[in-house]
Coordinates of C-alpha atoms in Angstrom, one line a residue:
M1421 CA -8.9 33.7 -11.4
D1422 CA -8.1 30.7 -13.4
A1423 CA -5.4 32.7 -15.1
L1424 CA -3.6 32.5 -11.8
F1425 CA -3.7 28.9 -11.3
L1426 CA -3.4 27.9 -14.9
P1427 CA 0.5 28.2 -15.4
L1428 CA 0.9 26.2 -12.3
A1429 CA -1.6 23.3 -13.4
N1430 CA 0.4 23.1 -16.6
A1431 CA 3.6 22.8 -15.0
V1432 CA 2.7 20.1 -12.6
G1433 CA 0.3 18.2 -14.8
A1434 CA -2.6 18.8 -12.6
S1435 CA -6.0 20.2 -13.1
V1436 CA -6.9 24.0 -12.3
D1437 CA -9.3 22.7 -9.7
Q1438 CA -6.9 20.7 -8.2
I1439 CA -4.3 23.6 -8.1
K1440 CA -7.4 25.9 -6.6
L1441 CA -8.0 23.5 -3.8
I1442 CA -4.6 23.0 -2.7
S1443 CA -4.2 26.9 -2.7
C1444 CA -7.1 27.4 -0.7
L1445 CA -5.6 25.0 2.1
L1446 CA -2.5 26.8 2.0
V1447 CA -4.1 30.5 2.2
A1448 CA -6.2 29.0 5.1
Y1449 CA -2.5 29.2 7.1
P1450 CA -2.3 33.0 7.2
L1451 CA -6.1 33.4 7.6
A1452 CA -5.9 31.2 10.6
S1453 CA -3.3 33.2 12.1
L1454 CA -5.6 36.1 11.6
F1455 CA -8.4 34.2 13.1
V1456 CA -6.8 33.4 16.5
R1457 CA -6.0 37.1 16.7
I1458 CA -9.7 38.2 17.1
P1459 CA -10.3 38.2 20.8
S1460 CA -12.5 35.3 22.2
S1461 CA -14.6 38.2 24.0
Q1462 CA -15.5 38.8 20.4
P1463 CA -17.3 35.4 19.3
A1464 CA -19.7 37.0 16.6
L1465 CA -16.4 38.3 15.0
R1466 CA -15.0 34.9 14.6
H1467 CA -18.3 33.4 13.3
L1468 CA -18.3 36.1 10.6
F1469 CA -14.6 35.4 9.7
S1470 CA -15.2 31.9 9.1
I1471 CA -18.2 32.8 6.9
F1472 CA -16.5 35.3 4.8
V1473 CA -13.5 32.9 4.2
A1474 CA -15.8 30.2 3.2
V1475 CA -17.4 32.8 0.7
L1476 CA -14.2 33.6 -0.5
F1477 CA -13.3 30.0 -1.3
F1478 CA -16.7 29.1 -2.8
F1479 CA -17.0 32.4 -5.0
P1480 CA -14.2 34.1 -6.6
V1481 CA -11.6 31.1 -6.2
L1482 CA -13.3 27.9 -6.8
Q1483 CA -16.3 29.4 -8.5
I1484 CA -18.7 26.8 -7.5
Y1485 CA -21.7 29.1 -6.8
S1486 CA -24.6 26.7 -6.6
A1487 CA -22.5 24.5 -4.2
F1488 CA -22.3 27.1 -1.8
F1489 CA -26.0 27.8 -1.9
Q1490 CA -27.0 24.1 -1.9
L1491 CA -24.9 23.5 1.5
L1492 CA -26.5 26.6 2.9
G1493 CA -29.9 25.0 2.1
S1494 CA -28.9 21.9 4.1
I1495 CA -27.4 23.8 6.9
L1496 CA -30.8 26.0 7.4
A1497 CA -32.9 22.7 7.1
T1498 CA -30.8 21.4 9.8
Y1499 CA -31.1 24.2 12.0
F1500 CA -34.8 24.7 11.7
V1501 CA -35.7 21.1 11.8
A1502 CA -33.5 20.4 14.8
K1503 CA -35.0 23.5 16.8
Y1504 CA -38.6 22.8 16.2
D1505 CA -38.9 19.3 16.1
K1506 CA -38.7 17.9 19.7
S1507 CA -39.6 14.2 19.0
S1508 CA -37.1 11.2 18.9
R1509 CA -37.2 11.1 15.4
M1510 CA -35.8 14.5 14.7
P1511 CA -32.1 13.2 14.2
W1512 CA -33.3 10.9 11.6
V1513 CA -35.3 13.5 9.8
V1514 CA -32.1 15.5 9.8
F1515 CA -30.2 12.5 8.5
V1516 CA -32.4 11.7 5.6
I1517 CA -32.7 15.3 4.5
V1518 CA -28.9 16.0 4.4
M1519 CA -27.9 12.2 3.3
G1520 CA -30.7 12.2 0.6
H1521 CA -29.3 15.4 -0.5
L1522 CA -25.8 14.2 -0.9
T1523 CA -26.8 11.0 -2.6
V1524 CA -28.8 13.0 -5.2
N1525 CA -25.4 14.9 -6.0
H1526 CA -23.5 11.9 -6.0
V1527 CA -25.9 10.4 -8.7
I1528 CA -25.8 13.9 -10.6
R1529 CA -22.1 13.6 -10.6
A1530 CA -22.2 10.0 -12.0
V1531 CA -24.7 10.6 -14.8
Y1532 CA -23.1 13.8 -16.0
G1533 CA -19.5 11.8 -15.7
F1534 CA -17.6 14.6 -13.6
S1535 CA -14.1 13.9 -13.5
Y1536 CA -12.9 13.3 -9.7
E1537 CA -10.5 16.4 -10.8
T1538 CA -13.5 18.4 -11.0
M1539 CA -14.2 20.3 -7.7
E1540 CA -17.9 20.6 -7.3
V1541 CA -20.6 20.5 -4.5
T1542 CA -20.1 16.3 -3.2
G1543 CA -16.6 17.1 -1.6
P1544 CA -17.5 19.8 0.9
Q1545 CA -21.0 18.3 1.4
M1546 CA -19.6 14.9 2.7
V1547 CA -17.9 16.8 5.4
L1548 CA -21.0 18.8 6.1
T1549 CA -23.1 15.9 6.3
M1550 CA -21.0 14.4 9.2
K1551 CA -21.6 17.8 11.0
L1552 CA -25.1 18.3 10.5
T1553 CA -26.1 14.8 11.6
T1554 CA -23.7 14.7 14.5
F1555 CA -25.3 18.1 15.5
A1556 CA -28.6 16.7 15.4
W1557 CA -27.8 13.9 17.7
N1558 CA -26.0 16.1 20.1
V1559 CA -29.1 18.3 20.3
Y1560 CA -31.3 15.2 20.9
D1561 CA -28.8 14.0 23.3
G1562 CA -29.4 17.3 25.2
R1563 CA -33.1 16.8 25.6
R1564 CA -32.5 13.2 27.2
K1565 CA -31.9 12.4 30.9
E1566 CA -28.3 12.2 31.7
E1567 CA -28.7 8.6 32.8
E1568 CA -29.8 7.5 29.4
L1569 CA -26.3 8.8 27.9
D1570 CA -22.9 7.4 27.4
K1571 CA -20.0 9.5 28.2
W1572 CA -19.3 10.5 24.8
Q1573 CA -23.1 11.5 24.5
L1574 CA -22.9 13.4 27.8
S1575 CA -19.8 15.3 26.9
K1576 CA -21.2 16.4 23.6
R1577 CA -24.8 17.1 24.1
I1578 CA -26.3 20.5 23.5
T1579 CA -28.3 21.9 26.1
Q1580 CA -28.4 25.5 25.1
Y1581 CA -29.5 25.9 21.2
P1582 CA -27.2 28.1 19.1
S1583 CA -28.1 31.5 17.5
L1584 CA -28.2 31.2 13.5
L1585 CA -24.9 33.0 13.2
E1586 CA -23.3 30.6 15.9
F1587 CA -24.4 27.7 13.6
L1588 CA -23.2 29.4 10.3
G1589 CA -19.8 30.0 11.6
Y1590 CA -19.8 26.3 12.8
S1591 CA -20.9 24.8 9.4
F1592 CA -18.6 27.2 7.5
Y1593 CA -15.4 26.6 9.9
F1594 CA -13.1 27.7 7.3
P1595 CA -10.1 25.2 7.6
G1596 CA -12.4 22.4 7.6
I1597 CA -15.0 23.5 5.1
L1598 CA -13.6 21.9 1.7
V1599 CA -12.1 18.4 3.0
G1600 CA -12.3 18.4 6.8
P1601 CA -11.5 17.8 9.7
Y1602 CA -14.8 17.3 10.7
L1603 CA -15.5 18.6 14.2
D1604 CA -18.6 18.6 16.5
Y1605 CA -20.4 21.7 17.7
P1606 CA -19.1 21.6 21.1
E1607 CA -15.6 21.5 19.9
Y1608 CA -16.2 24.5 17.9
M1609 CA -17.7 26.6 20.7
E1610 CA -14.7 25.7 22.7
L1611 CA -12.5 26.9 20.0
I1612 CA -14.4 30.1 19.7
N1613 CA -14.4 30.8 23.5
E1614 CA -11.2 29.2 24.1
T1615 CA -12.7 27.4 27.0
M1616 CA -10.2 24.6 26.7
F1617 CA -7.4 26.9 27.5
Q1618 CA -9.1 28.2 30.7
H1619 CA -8.3 25.2 32.9
A1620 CA -5.8 26.3 35.7
H1621 CA -3.1 23.9 34.9
V1622 CA -3.3 25.3 31.1
K1623 CA -3.2 28.9 32.4
A1624 CA -0.3 28.1 34.7
T1625 CA 1.9 27.2 31.8
L1626 CA 1.2 30.5 29.7
K1627 CA 3.4 33.2 29.5
E1628 CA 2.2 36.7 30.4
G1629 CA 0.2 38.3 27.5
R1630 CA -0.4 34.8 25.9
R1631 CA -3.8 33.1 25.5
L1632 CA -2.7 29.9 24.0
P1633 CA -0.4 27.0 25.0
P1634 CA 2.8 26.9 23.4
G1635 CA 3.9 24.6 20.4
R1636 CA 1.0 25.6 18.3
K1637 CA 2.7 27.1 15.3
R1638 CA 5.4 24.5 15.4
A1639 CA 2.7 21.9 15.3
A1640 CA 0.8 23.5 12.5
Y1641 CA 3.8 24.3 10.2
T1642 CA 5.5 20.8 10.7
K1643 CA 2.1 19.5 9.4
M1644 CA 2.1 21.9 6.4
F1645 CA 5.7 20.9 5.6
M1646 CA 4.8 17.3 5.8
G1647 CA 1.6 17.9 3.6
L1648 CA 3.6 19.2 1.1
V1649 CA 6.1 16.5 1.3
Y1650 CA 3.3 13.9 0.8
L1651 CA 1.9 16.1 -2.1
G1652 CA 5.4 16.2 -3.6
A1653 CA 5.7 12.5 -3.5
F1654 CA 2.2 12.0 -5.3
V1655 CA 3.1 14.5 -7.9
L1656 CA 6.5 13.2 -8.7
L1657 CA 5.9 9.4 -8.3
G1658 CA 2.3 8.9 -8.8
P1659 CA 2.4 8.8 -12.6
K1660 CA 4.7 5.8 -12.3
Y1661 CA 3.8 3.8 -9.2
N1662 CA -0.1 3.7 -9.0
F1663 CA -2.6 0.9 -9.0
S1664 CA -3.6 1.3 -12.7
I1665 CA -0.4 -0.5 -13.3
A1666 CA -2.1 -3.6 -13.3
L1667 CA -4.2 -2.7 -16.0
K1668 CA -1.6 -2.4 -18.4
P1669 CA -0.9 -4.8 -21.1
G1670 CA 2.3 -6.0 -20.2
F1671 CA 1.8 -6.4 -16.4
T1672 CA 0.4 -10.0 -16.8
K1673 CA 3.3 -11.3 -18.7
M1674 CA 5.2 -10.9 -15.5
P1675 CA 5.8 -13.8 -12.8
L1676 CA 3.2 -13.6 -10.4
W1677 CA 5.3 -12.7 -7.3
K1678 CA 6.8 -9.6 -9.1
R1679 CA 3.3 -8.5 -10.2
I1680 CA 2.5 -8.6 -6.5
A1681 CA 5.6 -7.0 -5.4
L1682 CA 5.7 -4.1 -8.0
F1683 CA 1.7 -3.7 -7.0
Q1684 CA 2.9 -2.8 -3.3
L1685 CA 4.8 0.2 -4.5
G1686 CA 1.8 2.0 -5.6
G1687 CA -0.2 1.7 -2.3
P1688 CA 2.0 4.3 -0.4
I1689 CA 1.9 6.8 -3.4
E1690 CA -1.8 6.2 -4.0
R1691 CA -2.3 7.2 -0.4
A1692 CA 0.1 10.1 -0.4
K1693 CA -2.5 12.5 -1.7
Y1694 CA -5.0 11.6 1.2
Y1695 CA -2.1 12.1 3.5
A1696 CA -1.2 15.6 1.9
I1697 CA -4.9 16.8 2.0
W1698 CA -5.6 15.8 5.6
T1699 CA -2.3 16.9 6.8
L1700 CA -2.5 20.2 5.1
T1701 CA -6.1 21.0 6.4
E1702 CA -5.0 19.7 10.1
G1703 CA -2.1 22.2 10.2
A1704 CA -4.4 25.2 9.5
S1705 CA -7.0 23.9 11.9
V1706 CA -4.2 23.6 14.7
L1707 CA -3.2 27.3 13.9
T1708 CA -6.8 28.5 14.8
G1709 CA -6.2 26.7 18.1
L1710 CA -8.4 23.7 17.3
G1711 CA -6.6 20.2 18.5
F1712 CA -5.1 20.8 22.0
T1713 CA -5.6 17.8 23.7
D1714 CA -3.7 18.8 27.1
F1715 CA 0.1 18.2 28.1
G1716 CA 1.7 15.0 27.7
V1717 CA 5.0 13.5 28.7
H1718 CA 7.6 16.0 30.3
G1719 CA 4.8 18.7 30.2
K1720 CA 5.1 18.7 26.3
P1721 CA 1.7 20.4 24.7
N1722 CA -0.1 18.2 22.4
W1723 CA -1.8 19.4 19.4
D1724 CA -2.9 16.4 17.9
G1725 CA -6.5 16.3 18.5
A1726 CA -7.4 17.6 14.8
A1727 CA -5.8 14.5 13.2
N1728 CA -7.5 12.5 10.8
V1729 CA -5.1 9.9 9.7
K1730 CA -1.8 8.6 11.5
V1731 CA 0.6 7.6 8.5
W1732 CA 3.3 5.6 10.1
T1733 CA 0.5 3.3 11.6
I1734 CA -1.2 2.7 8.3
E1735 CA 2.0 2.0 6.5
F1736 CA 3.5 -0.1 9.3
P1737 CA 0.2 -1.7 11.0
S1738 CA 0.7 -4.2 13.6
N1739 CA -2.7 -5.5 12.8
F1740 CA -5.8 -4.6 10.5
K1741 CA -7.9 -3.4 13.3
V1742 CA -5.0 -0.7 14.1
L1743 CA -4.7 0.3 10.6
L1744 CA -8.6 1.1 10.4
D1745 CA -8.2 2.9 13.5
A1746 CA -5.8 5.1 12.0
W1747 CA -7.4 5.9 8.8
N1748 CA -9.9 8.8 8.3
M1749 CA -10.4 8.6 12.2
K1750 CA -12.8 11.4 12.1
T1751 CA -15.4 9.5 9.7
N1752 CA -15.1 6.6 12.0
V1753 CA -16.1 8.5 15.0
W1754 CA -19.1 9.7 13.1
L1755 CA -20.0 6.3 11.9
R1756 CA -19.7 4.9 15.4
E1757 CA -21.4 7.6 17.2
C1758 CA -24.2 8.7 14.7
V1759 CA -24.9 5.4 12.9
Y1760 CA -23.5 2.1 14.7
K1761 CA -24.8 2.9 18.2
R1762 CA -27.7 4.8 17.0
V1763 CA -29.4 2.1 15.1
T1764 CA -28.8 -0.5 18.3
P1765 CA -31.9 -1.1 19.8
K1766 CA -32.1 0.1 23.3
G1767 CA -30.6 -2.3 25.9
K1768 CA -29.0 -4.5 23.3
K1769 CA -25.4 -4.8 22.1
P1770 CA -24.7 -3.9 18.5
G1771 CA -24.7 -6.9 16.4
N1772 CA -24.6 -7.8 12.8
L1773 CA -27.6 -5.7 11.7
S1774 CA -25.8 -2.6 13.0
S1775 CA -22.6 -3.4 11.2
M1776 CA -24.5 -3.8 7.7
I1777 CA -26.4 -0.7 8.3
T1778 CA -22.9 1.1 9.1
F1779 CA -21.4 -0.4 6.0
F1780 CA -24.2 0.6 3.9
T1781 CA -24.4 4.1 5.1
S1782 CA -20.5 4.8 4.8
A1783 CA -21.1 3.4 1.0
F1784 CA -23.7 5.8 0.2
W1785 CA -21.9 8.6 1.9
H1786 CA -18.7 7.9 -0.3
G1787 CA -21.0 7.7 -3.6
I1788 CA -22.0 5.1 -6.2
A1789 CA -19.1 3.9 -8.2
S1790 CA -18.9 0.1 -7.9
G1791 CA -15.3 0.2 -6.8
Y1792 CA -16.5 1.6 -3.3
Y1793 CA -18.8 -1.5 -2.7
L1794 CA -15.9 -3.8 -3.5
T1795 CA -13.7 -2.5 -1.2
F1796 CA -16.4 -2.3 1.7
L1797 CA -17.4 -6.0 0.9
M1798 CA -14.0 -6.9 0.9
G1799 CA -13.4 -5.1 4.4
G1800 CA -16.2 -7.1 6.0
F1801 CA -14.5 -10.2 5.6
I1802 CA -11.1 -8.9 6.2
T1803 CA -12.1 -7.6 9.8
A1804 CA -13.7 -11.0 10.4
A1805 CA -10.7 -12.7 9.5
A1806 CA -8.3 -10.4 11.2
R1807 CA -10.3 -10.8 14.4
Q1808 CA -10.2 -14.6 14.1
A1809 CA -6.4 -14.4 13.8
R1810 CA -5.9 -12.2 16.8
A1811 CA -7.8 -14.2 18.9
N1812 CA -6.2 -17.5 18.0
F1813 CA -2.7 -16.5 17.4
R1814 CA -1.8 -13.8 19.7
P1815 CA -2.4 -15.4 23.2
L1816 CA 0.1 -18.2 22.2
L1817 CA 2.6 -15.6 21.6
V1818 CA 2.2 -12.9 24.3
P1819 CA 1.9 -14.8 27.4
P1820 CA -0.6 -13.1 30.3
T1821 CA 1.4 -11.0 32.6
T1822 CA 0.1 -9.6 36.0
T1823 CA -0.5 -5.6 36.9
N1824 CA 2.8 -5.4 38.4
S1825 CA 5.0 -7.4 36.5
P1826 CA 6.8 -5.7 33.6
P1827 CA 6.1 -7.5 29.9
P1828 CA 8.6 -10.0 29.0
P1829 CA 11.0 -9.5 26.2
P1830 CA 9.7 -10.6 22.8
T1831 CA 10.6 -13.9 21.5
L1832 CA 12.2 -14.5 18.0
I1833 CA 8.8 -16.1 17.2
K1834 CA 6.9 -13.0 18.6
R1835 CA 9.3 -10.9 16.5
L1836 CA 8.5 -12.9 13.4
Y1837 CA 4.7 -12.9 13.8
D1838 CA 4.9 -9.1 14.4
I1839 CA 6.8 -8.6 11.2
S1840 CA 4.6 -11.1 9.2
S1841 CA 1.4 -8.9 10.7
I1842 CA 2.9 -5.8 9.4
T1843 CA 3.7 -7.2 5.9
L1844 CA 0.4 -8.9 5.6
S1845 CA -1.7 -5.9 6.7
A1846 CA 0.0 -3.7 4.2
M1847 CA -0.6 -6.2 1.3
I1848 CA -4.1 -6.7 2.1
L1849 CA -4.7 -3.1 2.4
N1850 CA -3.5 -2.4 -1.1
Y1851 CA -5.3 -5.3 -2.5
S1852 CA -8.6 -4.6 -1.2
A1853 CA -8.5 -0.6 -1.4
S1854 CA -7.5 -0.8 -5.0
P1855 CA -11.1 -0.9 -6.2
F1856 CA -11.6 2.4 -4.0
I1857 CA -8.9 4.1 -6.3
I1858 CA -9.9 2.4 -9.5
L1859 CA -13.5 3.0 -8.9
S1860 CA -14.8 0.9 -11.9
G1861 CA -16.0 -2.4 -11.0
R1862 CA -14.8 -4.1 -14.3
N1863 CA -11.5 -2.8 -14.0
S1864 CA -11.2 -3.8 -10.3
I1865 CA -12.0 -7.4 -11.1
T1866 CA -9.4 -7.3 -13.8
T1867 CA -6.9 -5.9 -11.1
W1868 CA -7.5 -8.7 -8.8
K1869 CA -7.3 -11.2 -11.4
A1870 CA -4.0 -10.0 -12.5
L1871 CA -2.7 -10.3 -9.1
G1872 CA -3.8 -13.9 -8.7
W1873 CA -6.8 -13.1 -6.2
Y1874 CA -4.2 -13.2 -3.5
G1875 CA -6.2 -11.2 -1.1
H1876 CA -9.3 -13.2 -1.8
I1877 CA -7.3 -16.5 -1.3
I1878 CA -5.8 -15.2 2.1
I1879 CA -8.8 -13.9 3.6
M1880 CA -11.4 -16.5 2.5
G1881 CA -8.8 -19.4 3.2
S1882 CA -8.2 -18.3 6.5
L1883 CA -12.0 -17.8 7.3
V1884 CA -12.5 -21.4 6.0
F1885 CA -9.6 -22.8 8.0
F1886 CA -11.1 -21.2 11.3
Y1887 CA -14.5 -21.9 10.8
A1888 CA -13.9 -25.6 9.7
G1889 CA -12.0 -26.5 12.8
G1890 CA -8.8 -24.1 13.3
T1891 CA -10.6 -22.1 16.3
A1892 CA -11.3 -25.1 18.3
F1893 CA -7.9 -26.4 17.8
F1894 CA -6.1 -23.2 18.8
R1895 CA -8.6 -22.8 21.7
G1896 CA -7.6 -26.4 22.9
L1897 CA -3.9 -25.5 22.3
Q1898 CA -4.5 -22.0 24.4
K1899 CA -6.2 -24.1 27.1
K1900 CA -3.3 -26.7 27.4
R1901 CA -0.9 -23.8 27.7
G1902 CA -2.9 -22.2 30.3
V1903 CA -3.4 -18.9 28.1
L1904 CA -7.1 -19.4 27.3
P1905 CA -8.7 -15.6 27.1
P1906 CA -11.9 -15.1 29.0
P1907 CA -15.3 -15.6 27.3
R1908 CA -16.3 -12.9 25.1
G1909 CA -18.0 -10.2 27.1
G1910 CA -16.9 -11.5 30.3
A1911 CA -13.8 -9.0 30.9
K1912 CA -14.3 -5.9 32.3
K1913 CA -13.9 -3.0 30.0
P1914 CA -11.5 -0.2 30.9
A1915 CA -12.8 2.9 32.5
E1916 CA -13.2 5.9 29.9
N1917 CA -12.9 9.2 30.3
G1918 CA -15.1 12.3 29.1
N1919 CA -13.7 12.0 25.8
G1920 CA -14.6 8.4 25.1
S1921 CA -11.2 7.4 25.6
A1922 CA -9.6 4.7 27.7
S1923 CA -8.3 5.8 31.1
G1924 CA -4.5 6.4 30.5
S1925 CA -4.8 6.2 26.9
G1926 CA -4.8 9.0 24.3
T1927 CA -6.4 7.1 21.6
P1928 CA -10.2 6.9 21.3
V1929 CA -12.1 3.9 22.4
S1930 CA -13.3 2.3 19.2
E1931 CA -16.4 0.3 20.5
K1932 CA -16.3 -2.6 18.1
N1933 CA -14.6 -0.4 15.8
F1934 CA -13.6 -3.4 13.8
V1935 CA -16.9 -3.7 12.0
L1936 CA -16.4 -0.2 10.4
P1937 CA -15.4 0.0 6.8
P1938 CA -12.4 1.7 5.9
S1939 CA -13.8 5.2 5.2
V1940 CA -11.8 7.0 2.6
D1941 CA -12.5 10.7 1.7
R1942 CA -12.0 10.9 -2.2
F1943 CA -12.7 14.5 -2.7
V1944 CA -9.0 15.1 -3.0
P1945 CA -6.7 15.4 -6.1
S1946 CA -6.3 12.3 -8.0
Q1947 CA -4.7 11.2 -11.2

C-alpha cells in the first residue's frame, strides 16, 4: 500500500510512515461512525469491530506485523497473570512484564538507530503499557476491602473479571491503539454498554430514537479540524521555526536577547505536532461515544473527557503547575494512580522517594535517549522553584477572601505578576523541553549553552534565593500583612467526587501533581 501514500509523502516532505499514521487517525472517524451504530445490546460485535480495525491498521496499512504480535503477547500475559495470581504482588508482576518488554524495544530501537519518523512497536506499546498496568491495579483493587480504597480506586475497581474477548476489545480499542488516548477498563465497558447515557437526567435530554446526547459530532469534527490546523502549522512552519535553530553556526553570532527571543518562536511549532496527533485521536474517540462528562452551563453537553491536552493553557500558563496539568493529562493520571500512590507505604504521605521513582518510571517509559533525562531532571528543579515562588509571592498579591464575599478586582501589580508568570512559564517550558525534542545529550547541552543557560540561571538562582533566606523574609512579610497561609497539611482538602475531582470542579484533582515530570509522548511525526 506504500504506493498510495508515497506521492503525498513526497509532496509534503514527510516520511511514508508519518502519512500512514495520519491516514489511520483520519480513517478512524468514519469507522467510529460505524462503531457507534452497532447496538449496545451487541457488545461482542463492538469488541470484534475494534479488534478488526486494529488488525487493519497494523497489517495492510502500517505493515508492522511483528508489532501486533508483540502487543498481543503483552496483552495475553497480563490477562492470565491478573486472572490467576491473587497475591498482592500481581500488579507489580504485570508492571515488570509489560514495562520490561517496552524497555527492551526502546533499547532495540536505539541500537538499530531507527528514525523517529519510523512507525514501529514502541509507540503503540507505550499506550498499551498504561492500559495494562492500570487494568492490573484495577483488578487488585477489586479484591481489596472498600474501606482501604480512595475514591478513584473505588470508582475504577474491577470486581467481575472480563472475558478474553472483552479484554482484547479493550486493549485494541481502535481510536486509541496507535497514539492514545489511554482509557481504563471501566471507562471502556461504560462506552461499550453506553451506561453513562442511561442516567435519567441524560435520557431526558435525548430526542426520540436517539441513544447519545447531542453535540457529539460537532465536538468530534471540531477536534478533527483543529488537529489538521495544528498539523498544517507544523508542516508549513516547522522547517523554519524549531529548536534545532540553536545548533546552526550563525545562531551564536546574534545578541543573546535575540537568540532567546527567536528560540521562543520554535516552541509552539514544535508542540503543534503533539497537539495535532492528540486532538485528531480525541475527535475519533468522541465519535465512538467516549468523553461525555455530563451537562455543563446552560445544559450544554460536555465531550471533553477524552482530552489529553489543553492547548491554550499550555501556551499561556498562569504558572508551571497549571502547565503540567494541561500537558499529556492521561499519562499524568497513570503516573499518579499507578506509580506515585502505589510506591508510597500504606499510611504514609508520598514523599521525595515516591517522586523520584515516578520520575524514573516516566523516563523509562519514554525511552533511553539522554535528552529525556535532561528534561526530567530539569523538571524536578523547576517544579520545586515554581512551588516556592507561588507560596512566597501569591499570598501578597491575592488577599484572602471569605466564602460569601466576591474576589476583589486585580490590582495593577497582580496583573503584572500574571503577565510575568505566563511569559516566564512559557520561556522555561521551551528551555527545559528542548532536550526532549533534540534527544541528543550533547546537542542539548550545546543548545542550552547557546541560550546563555538562561533557564538554569532563573531556576537555580531562585532556589538559592529562597533557601538562603528568601522564604523566611517573605513569610515574615506575609505575617506582617496578615496573609500568612496555614501550615502545610493543616488546611482541609476539598471534597472529591467519584471521578477524583474536587467538588464543583471539572478538572481532575492532582494529588501533589507538581512532582510529576512533563510526560511527553514522542511516537508522533517529527522532523
